Amino acid sequence: MEKDFENELIVRDFLARQRTTLANDRTLLSYIRTSLYFLVSGTALFEVNNLAHISDLGYLSLGLSAALLIVGFFNYFKVRRKLRKGRYDKM
């Protein structure tokens, strides 16, 4: 079925689908980059010895890092599945 759908696309639609696929990849990379920023800031906040209550922000930052990574991968695979099935008009 996937091959039939690919054969029905005209060049403009095929290129639009390729742009959507690449945008999905870029979005995943953005989620990963943001997750790494939170991971680095969380570990840096643990190293601050003068302020004891700042380590709570470190835990929050590490939690946000993990959450963003999970959300990013979930979103990536959801959009990828819709693109493969050919139902990418309603994301």
CSV table of N, CA, C and O in Angstrom, one decimal:
chain,number,residue,atom,x,y,z
A,1,MET,N,0.8,-1.2,0.0
A,1,MET,CA,0.0,0.0,0.0
A,1,MET,C,0.9,1.3,0.0
A,1,MET,O,0.5,2.2,-0.6
A,2,GLU,N,2.0,1.2,0.7
A,2,GLU,CA,2.8,2.4,0.8
A,2,GLU,C,3.4,2.7,-0.6
A,2,GLU,O,3.5,3.8,-1.0
A,3,LYS,N,3.7,1.7,-1.4
A,3,LYS,CA,4.3,1.9,-2.7
A,3,LYS,C,3.2,2.5,-3.6
A,3,LYS,O,3.5,3.4,-4.5
A,4,ASP,N,2.0,2.1,-3.5
A,4,ASP,CA,0.9,2.7,-4.3
A,4,ASP,C,0.7,4.2,-4.0
A,4,ASP,O,0.5,5.0,-4.9
A,5,PHE,N,0.8,4.5,-2.7
A,5,PHE,CA,0.7,5.9,-2.3
A,5,PHE,C,1.8,6.7,-2.9
A,5,PHE,O,1.7,7.8,-3.3
A,6,GLU,N,3.1,6.2,-2.8
A,6,GLU,CA,4.2,6.9,-3.4
A,6,GLU,C,4.1,7.1,-4.9
A,6,GLU,O,4.5,8.1,-5.4
A,7,ASN,N,3.5,6.2,-5.6
A,7,ASN,CA,3.4,6.3,-7.0
A,7,ASN,C,2.3,7.3,-7.4
A,7,ASN,O,2.4,7.9,-8.5
A,8,GLU,N,1.3,7.6,-6.6
A,8,GLU,CA,0.3,8.5,-6.8
A,8,GLU,C,0.7,10.0,-6.6
A,8,GLU,O,0.0,10.9,-7.1
A,9,LEU,N,1.8,10.2,-5.9
A,9,LEU,CA,2.2,11.6,-5.6
A,9,LEU,C,2.8,12.2,-6.9
A,9,LEU,O,3.6,11.6,-7.6
A,10,ILE,N,2.5,13.5,-7.1
A,10,ILE,CA,3.2,14.2,-8.1
A,10,ILE,C,4.4,14.8,-7.5
A,10,ILE,O,4.6,14.7,-6.3
A,11,VAL,N,5.3,15.4,-8.3
A,11,VAL,CA,6.6,15.9,-7.8
A,11,VAL,C,6.4,16.9,-6.7
A,11,VAL,O,7.1,16.9,-5.7
A,12,ARG,N,5.5,17.8,-6.8
A,12,ARG,CA,5.3,18.9,-5.8
A,12,ARG,C,4.9,18.2,-4.5
A,12,ARG,O,5.4,18.6,-3.4
A,13,ASP,N,4.0,17.3,-4.5
A,13,ASP,CA,3.6,16.6,-3.3
A,13,ASP,C,4.7,15.8,-2.7
A,13,ASP,O,4.9,15.7,-1.5
A,14,PHE,N,5.5,15.1,-3.5
A,14,PHE,CA,6.6,14.3,-3.1
A,14,PHE,C,7.6,15.2,-2.4
A,14,PHE,O,8.1,14.9,-1.3
A,15,LEU,N,7.9,16.4,-3.0
A,15,LEU,CA,8.9,17.3,-2.3
A,15,LEU,C,8.3,17.8,-1.0
A,15,LEU,O,9.1,18.0,-0.1
A,16,ALA,N,7.1,18.1,-1.0
A,16,ALA,CA,6.5,18.6,0.3
A,16,ALA,C,6.5,17.6,1.4
A,16,ALA,O,6.8,17.9,2.5
A,17,ARG,N,6.4,16.3,1.0
A,17,ARG,CA,6.5,15.2,1.9
A,17,ARG,C,7.9,15.1,2.4
A,17,ARG,O,8.1,14.9,3.6
A,18,GLN,N,8.9,15.2,1.5
A,18,GLN,CA,10.3,15.2,1.9
A,18,GLN,C,10.6,16.3,2.9
A,18,GLN,O,11.4,16.1,3.9
A,19,ARG,N,10.1,17.5,2.6
A,19,ARG,CA,10.3,18.7,3.5
A,19,ARG,C,9.7,18.4,4.9
A,19,ARG,O,10.3,18.8,5.9
A,20,THR,N,8.6,17.8,4.9
A,20,THR,CA,7.9,17.5,6.2
A,20,THR,C,8.7,16.5,7.0
A,20,THR,O,8.9,16.6,8.2
A,21,THR,N,9.3,15.5,6.3
A,21,THR,CA,10.1,14.5,6.9
A,21,THR,C,11.4,15.1,7.5
A,21,THR,O,11.8,14.8,8.6
A,22,LEU,N,12.0,16.0,6.7
A,22,LEU,CA,13.2,16.7,7.2
A,22,LEU,C,12.9,17.6,8.4
A,22,LEU,O,13.7,17.7,9.3
A,23,ALA,N,11.7,18.2,8.3
A,23,ALA,CA,11.3,19.1,9.4
A,23,ALA,C,11.1,18.3,10.7
A,23,ALA,O,11.4,18.7,11.8
A,24,ASN,N,10.6,17.1,10.5
A,24,ASN,CA,10.4,16.2,11.7
A,24,ASN,C,11.8,15.8,12.3
A,24,ASN,O,11.9,15.8,13.5
A,25,ASP,N,12.7,15.5,11.4
A,25,ASP,CA,14.1,15.2,11.9
A,25,ASP,C,14.7,16.4,12.6
A,25,ASP,O,15.3,16.3,13.7
A,26,ARG,N,14.5,17.6,12.1
A,26,ARG,CA,15.1,18.8,12.7
A,26,ARG,C,14.4,19.1,14.1
A,26,ARG,O,15.1,19.5,15.0
A,27,THR,N,13.1,18.8,14.2
A,27,THR,CA,12.4,19.0,15.4
A,27,THR,C,12.9,18.0,16.5
A,27,THR,O,13.1,18.4,17.7
A,28,LEU,N,13.2,16.8,16.1
A,28,LEU,CA,13.8,15.8,17.1
A,28,LEU,C,15.1,16.3,17.5
A,28,LEU,O,15.4,16.2,18.7
A,29,LEU,N,16.0,16.7,16.6
A,29,LEU,CA,17.3,17.2,17.0
A,29,LEU,C,17.2,18.5,17.9
A,29,LEU,O,18.0,18.6,18.8
A,30,SER,N,16.2,19.3,17.7
A,30,SER,CA,16.0,20.4,18.6
A,30,SER,C,15.6,20.0,20.0
A,30,SER,O,16.0,20.5,21.0
A,31,TYR,N,14.7,19.0,20.1
A,31,TYR,CA,14.4,18.4,21.4
A,31,TYR,C,15.6,17.8,22.1
A,31,TYR,O,15.8,18.0,23.3
A,32,ILE,N,16.4,17.1,21.4
A,32,ILE,CA,17.6,16.5,21.9
A,32,ILE,C,18.6,17.6,22.4
A,32,ILE,O,19.2,17.6,23.5
A,33,ARG,N,18.8,18.7,21.6
A,33,ARG,CA,19.6,19.8,22.0
A,33,ARG,C,19.2,20.5,23.2
A,33,ARG,O,19.9,20.7,24.1
A,34,THR,N,17.9,20.7,23.3
A,34,THR,CA,17.3,21.4,24.5
A,34,THR,C,17.4,20.5,25.7
A,34,THR,O,17.8,21.0,26.8
A,35,SER,N,17.2,19.2,25.5
A,35,SER,CA,17.4,18.3,26.6
A,35,SER,C,18.9,18.3,27.1
A,35,SER,O,19.1,18.2,28.4
A,36,LEU,N,19.8,18.3,26.2
A,36,LEU,CA,21.2,18.4,26.6
A,36,LEU,C,21.6,19.7,27.4
A,36,LEU,O,22.3,19.7,28.3
A,37,TYR,N,20.9,20.8,26.9
A,37,TYR,CA,21.2,22.1,27.7
A,37,TYR,C,20.7,22.0,29.1
A,37,TYR,O,21.3,22.4,30.0
A,38,PHE,N,19.5,21.4,29.3
A,38,PHE,CA,19.0,21.2,30.6
A,38,PHE,C,19.8,20.2,31.5
A,38,PHE,O,20.0,20.4,32.7
A,39,LEU,N,20.4,19.2,30.8
A,39,LEU,CA,21.2,18.3,31.5
A,39,LEU,C,22.5,18.9,32.0
A,39,LEU,O,22.9,18.8,33.1
A,40,VAL,N,23.1,19.7,31.1
A,40,VAL,CA,24.3,20.4,31.5
A,40,VAL,C,24.1,21.5,32.6
A,40,VAL,O,24.8,21.6,33.5
A,41,SER,N,23.0,22.2,32.4
A,41,SER,CA,22.7,23.2,33.5
A,41,SER,C,22.3,22.5,34.8
A,41,SER,O,22.7,23.1,35.9
A,42,GLY,N,21.7,21.4,34.8
A,42,GLY,CA,21.4,20.7,36.0
A,42,GLY,C,22.6,20.2,36.7
A,42,GLY,O,22.8,20.3,37.9
A,43,THR,N,23.6,19.6,35.9
A,43,THR,CA,24.8,19.2,36.6
A,43,THR,C,25.7,20.4,37.1
A,43,THR,O,26.3,20.3,38.1
A,44,ALA,N,25.6,21.5,36.4
A,44,ALA,CA,26.3,22.7,36.8
A,44,ALA,C,25.7,23.2,38.1
A,44,ALA,O,26.4,23.7,39.0
A,45,LEU,N,24.4,23.2,38.3
A,45,LEU,CA,23.7,23.6,39.5
A,45,LEU,C,24.1,22.7,40.7
A,45,LEU,O,24.1,23.2,41.8
A,46,PHE,N,24.4,21.5,40.5
A,46,PHE,CA,24.8,20.6,41.5
A,46,PHE,C,26.2,21.0,42.1
A,46,PHE,O,26.5,20.7,43.2
A,47,GLU,N,27.0,21.6,41.2
A,47,GLU,CA,28.4,22.0,41.6
A,47,GLU,C,28.4,23.3,42.4
A,47,GLU,O,29.5,23.6,42.9
A,48,VAL,N,27.3,24.0,42.5
A,48,VAL,CA,27.3,25.2,43.3
A,48,VAL,C,27.3,24.9,44.7
A,48,VAL,O,26.3,24.4,45.2
A,49,ASN,N,28.3,25.1,45.5
A,49,ASN,CA,28.4,24.7,46.9
A,49,ASN,C,27.9,25.8,47.8
A,49,ASN,O,27.6,25.5,49.0
A,50,ASN,N,28.0,27.1,47.4
A,50,ASN,CA,27.6,28.2,48.3
A,50,ASN,C,26.1,28.2,48.6
A,50,ASN,O,25.8,28.7,49.7
A,51,LEU,N,25.3,27.8,47.7
A,51,LEU,CA,23.9,27.9,47.9
A,51,LEU,C,23.3,26.5,47.9
A,51,LEU,O,23.2,25.8,46.9
A,52,ALA,N,22.8,26.1,49.1
A,52,ALA,CA,22.3,24.7,49.2
A,52,ALA,C,21.0,24.5,48.5
A,52,ALA,O,20.7,23.4,48.0
A,53,HIS,N,20.1,25.5,48.5
A,53,HIS,CA,18.8,25.3,47.9
A,53,HIS,C,18.8,25.3,46.4
A,53,HIS,O,17.8,25.0,45.8
A,54,ILE,N,20.0,25.7,45.8
A,54,ILE,CA,20.0,25.7,44.3
A,54,ILE,C,20.1,24.3,43.8
A,54,ILE,O,19.7,24.1,42.6
A,55,SER,N,20.4,23.3,44.6
A,55,SER,CA,20.5,21.9,44.0
A,55,SER,C,19.0,21.4,43.7
A,55,SER,O,18.9,20.5,42.9
A,56,ASP,N,18.0,22.0,44.3
A,56,ASP,CA,16.6,21.7,43.9
A,56,ASP,C,16.4,22.0,42.5
A,56,ASP,O,15.7,21.3,41.8
A,57,LEU,N,16.9,23.2,42.1
A,57,LEU,CA,16.8,23.5,40.6
A,57,LEU,C,17.5,22.6,39.7
A,57,LEU,O,17.1,22.4,38.6
A,58,GLY,N,18.6,22.0,40.3
A,58,GLY,CA,19.4,21.0,39.5
A,58,GLY,C,18.5,19.8,39.3
A,58,GLY,O,18.5,19.2,38.2
A,59,TYR,N,17.8,19.3,40.3
A,59,TYR,CA,16.9,18.2,40.1
A,59,TYR,C,15.8,18.5,39.2
A,59,TYR,O,15.4,17.6,38.3
A,60,LEU,N,15.3,19.7,39.2
A,60,LEU,CA,14.2,20.1,38.3
A,60,LEU,C,14.7,20.1,36.9
A,60,LEU,O,14.1,19.6,36.0
A,61,SER,N,15.9,20.6,36.7
A,61,SER,CA,16.5,20.7,35.4
A,61,SER,C,16.8,19.3,34.8
A,61,SER,O,16.5,19.0,33.6
A,62,LEU,N,17.2,18.4,35.6
A,62,LEU,CA,17.4,17.0,35.2
A,62,LEU,C,16.1,16.3,34.8
A,62,LEU,O,16.0,15.6,33.9
A,63,GLY,N,15.1,16.6,35.6
A,63,GLY,CA,13.8,16.0,35.3
A,63,GLY,C,13.2,16.6,34.0
A,63,GLY,O,12.7,15.8,33.2
A,64,LEU,N,13.4,17.9,33.8
A,64,LEU,CA,12.9,18.5,32.5
A,64,LEU,C,13.7,17.9,31.3
A,64,LEU,O,13.2,17.8,30.3
A,65,SER,N,15.0,17.7,31.6
A,65,SER,CA,15.8,17.1,30.5
A,65,SER,C,15.3,15.7,30.1
A,65,SER,O,15.1,15.5,28.9
A,66,ALA,N,15.0,14.9,31.0
A,66,ALA,CA,14.4,13.6,30.7
A,66,ALA,C,13.1,13.7,30.0
A,66,ALA,O,12.8,13.0,29.1
A,67,ALA,N,12.2,14.6,30.6
A,67,ALA,CA,10.9,14.7,30.0
A,67,ALA,C,10.9,15.2,28.6
A,67,ALA,O,10.2,14.7,27.7
A,68,LEU,N,11.8,16.2,28.3
A,68,LEU,CA,11.9,16.7,26.9
A,68,LEU,C,12.4,15.7,26.0
A,68,LEU,O,12.0,15.6,24.8
A,69,LEU,N,13.3,14.8,26.4
A,69,LEU,CA,13.8,13.8,25.6
A,69,LEU,C,12.7,12.8,25.2
A,69,LEU,O,12.6,12.3,24.1
A,70,ILE,N,11.9,12.4,26.2
A,70,ILE,CA,10.8,11.4,26.0
A,70,ILE,C,9.8,12.0,25.1
A,70,ILE,O,9.3,11.4,24.2
A,71,VAL,N,9.4,13.3,25.3
A,71,VAL,CA,8.4,14.0,24.5
A,71,VAL,C,8.9,14.1,23.1
A,71,VAL,O,8.1,13.9,22.1
A,72,GLY,N,10.2,14.4,22.9
A,72,GLY,CA,10.7,14.6,21.6
A,72,GLY,C,10.7,13.3,20.8
A,72,GLY,O,10.3,13.3,19.6
A,73,PHE,N,11.1,12.2,21.4
A,73,PHE,CA,11.1,10.9,20.7
A,73,PHE,C,9.6,10.4,20.4
A,73,PHE,O,9.3,9.9,19.4
A,74,PHE,N,8.7,10.7,21.4
A,74,PHE,CA,7.3,10.3,21.2
A,74,PHE,C,6.7,11.1,20.0
A,74,PHE,O,6.1,10.5,19.1
A,75,ASN,N,7.0,12.4,19.9
A,75,ASN,CA,6.5,13.2,18.8
A,75,ASN,C,7.1,12.8,17.5
A,75,ASN,O,6.4,12.7,16.5
A,76,TYR,N,8.4,12.5,17.5
A,76,TYR,CA,9.1,12.1,16.3
A,76,TYR,C,8.4,10.8,15.7
A,76,TYR,O,8.1,10.7,14.5
A,77,PHE,N,8.3,9.8,16.5
A,77,PHE,CA,7.7,8.5,16.0
A,77,PHE,C,6.3,8.6,15.6
A,77,PHE,O,5.8,7.9,14.7
A,78,LYS,N,5.5,9.5,16.3
A,78,LYS,CA,4.1,9.7,16.0
A,78,LYS,C,4.0,10.3,14.6
A,78,LYS,O,3.2,9.8,13.8
A,79,VAL,N,4.7,11.4,14.3
A,79,VAL,CA,4.7,12.0,13.0
A,79,VAL,C,5.2,11.1,11.9
A,79,VAL,O,4.7,11.0,10.8
A,80,ARG,N,6.3,10.4,12.3
A,80,ARG,CA,6.9,9.4,11.3
A,80,ARG,C,5.9,8.3,10.9
A,80,ARG,O,5.8,8.0,9.7
A,81,ARG,N,5.1,7.8,11.9
A,81,ARG,CA,4.1,6.8,11.6
A,81,ARG,C,3.0,7.4,10.7
A,81,ARG,O,2.6,6.7,9.7
A,82,LYS,N,2.6,8.6,10.9
A,82,LYS,CA,1.6,9.2,10.1
A,82,LYS,C,2.1,9.5,8.7
A,82,LYS,O,1.4,9.3,7.7
A,83,LEU,N,3.4,9.8,8.5
A,83,LEU,CA,3.9,10.1,7.2
A,83,LEU,C,4.0,8.8,6.4
A,83,LEU,O,3.8,8.7,5.2
A,84,ARG,N,4.4,7.7,7.1
A,84,ARG,CA,4.5,6.4,6.4
A,84,ARG,C,3.1,5.9,6.0
A,84,ARG,O,3.0,5.2,4.9
A,85,LYS,N,2.1,6.2,6.7
A,85,LYS,CA,0.8,5.7,6.4
A,85,LYS,C,0.1,6.6,5.3
A,85,LYS,O,-0.9,6.2,4.8
A,86,GLY,N,0.7,7.8,5.1
A,86,GLY,CA,0.1,8.7,4.2
A,86,GLY,C,-0.9,9.6,4.7
A,86,GLY,O,-1.5,10.4,4.0
A,87,ARG,N,-1.1,9.6,6.0
A,87,ARG,CA,-2.1,10.5,6.6
A,87,ARG,C,-1.4,11.6,7.3
A,87,ARG,O,-1.5,11.8,8.5
A,88,TYR,N,-0.7,12.4,6.6
A,88,TYR,CA,0.0,13.5,7.2
A,88,TYR,C,-0.6,14.9,7.0
A,88,TYR,O,-0.1,15.9,7.3
A,89,ASP,N,-1.9,14.9,6.6
A,89,ASP,CA,-2.6,16.2,6.4
A,89,ASP,C,-3.1,16.6,7.8
A,89,ASP,O,-3.2,17.8,8.0
A,90,LYS,N,-3.4,15.7,8.7
A,90,LYS,CA,-3.9,16.1,10.0
A,90,LYS,C,-2.9,15.7,11.1
A,90,LYS,O,-3.0,14.6,11.6
A,91,MET,N,-2.0,16.5,11.4
A,91,MET,CA,-0.9,16.2,12.3
A,91,MET,C,-1.5,16.6,13.7
A,91,MET,O,-1.0,16.4,14.7
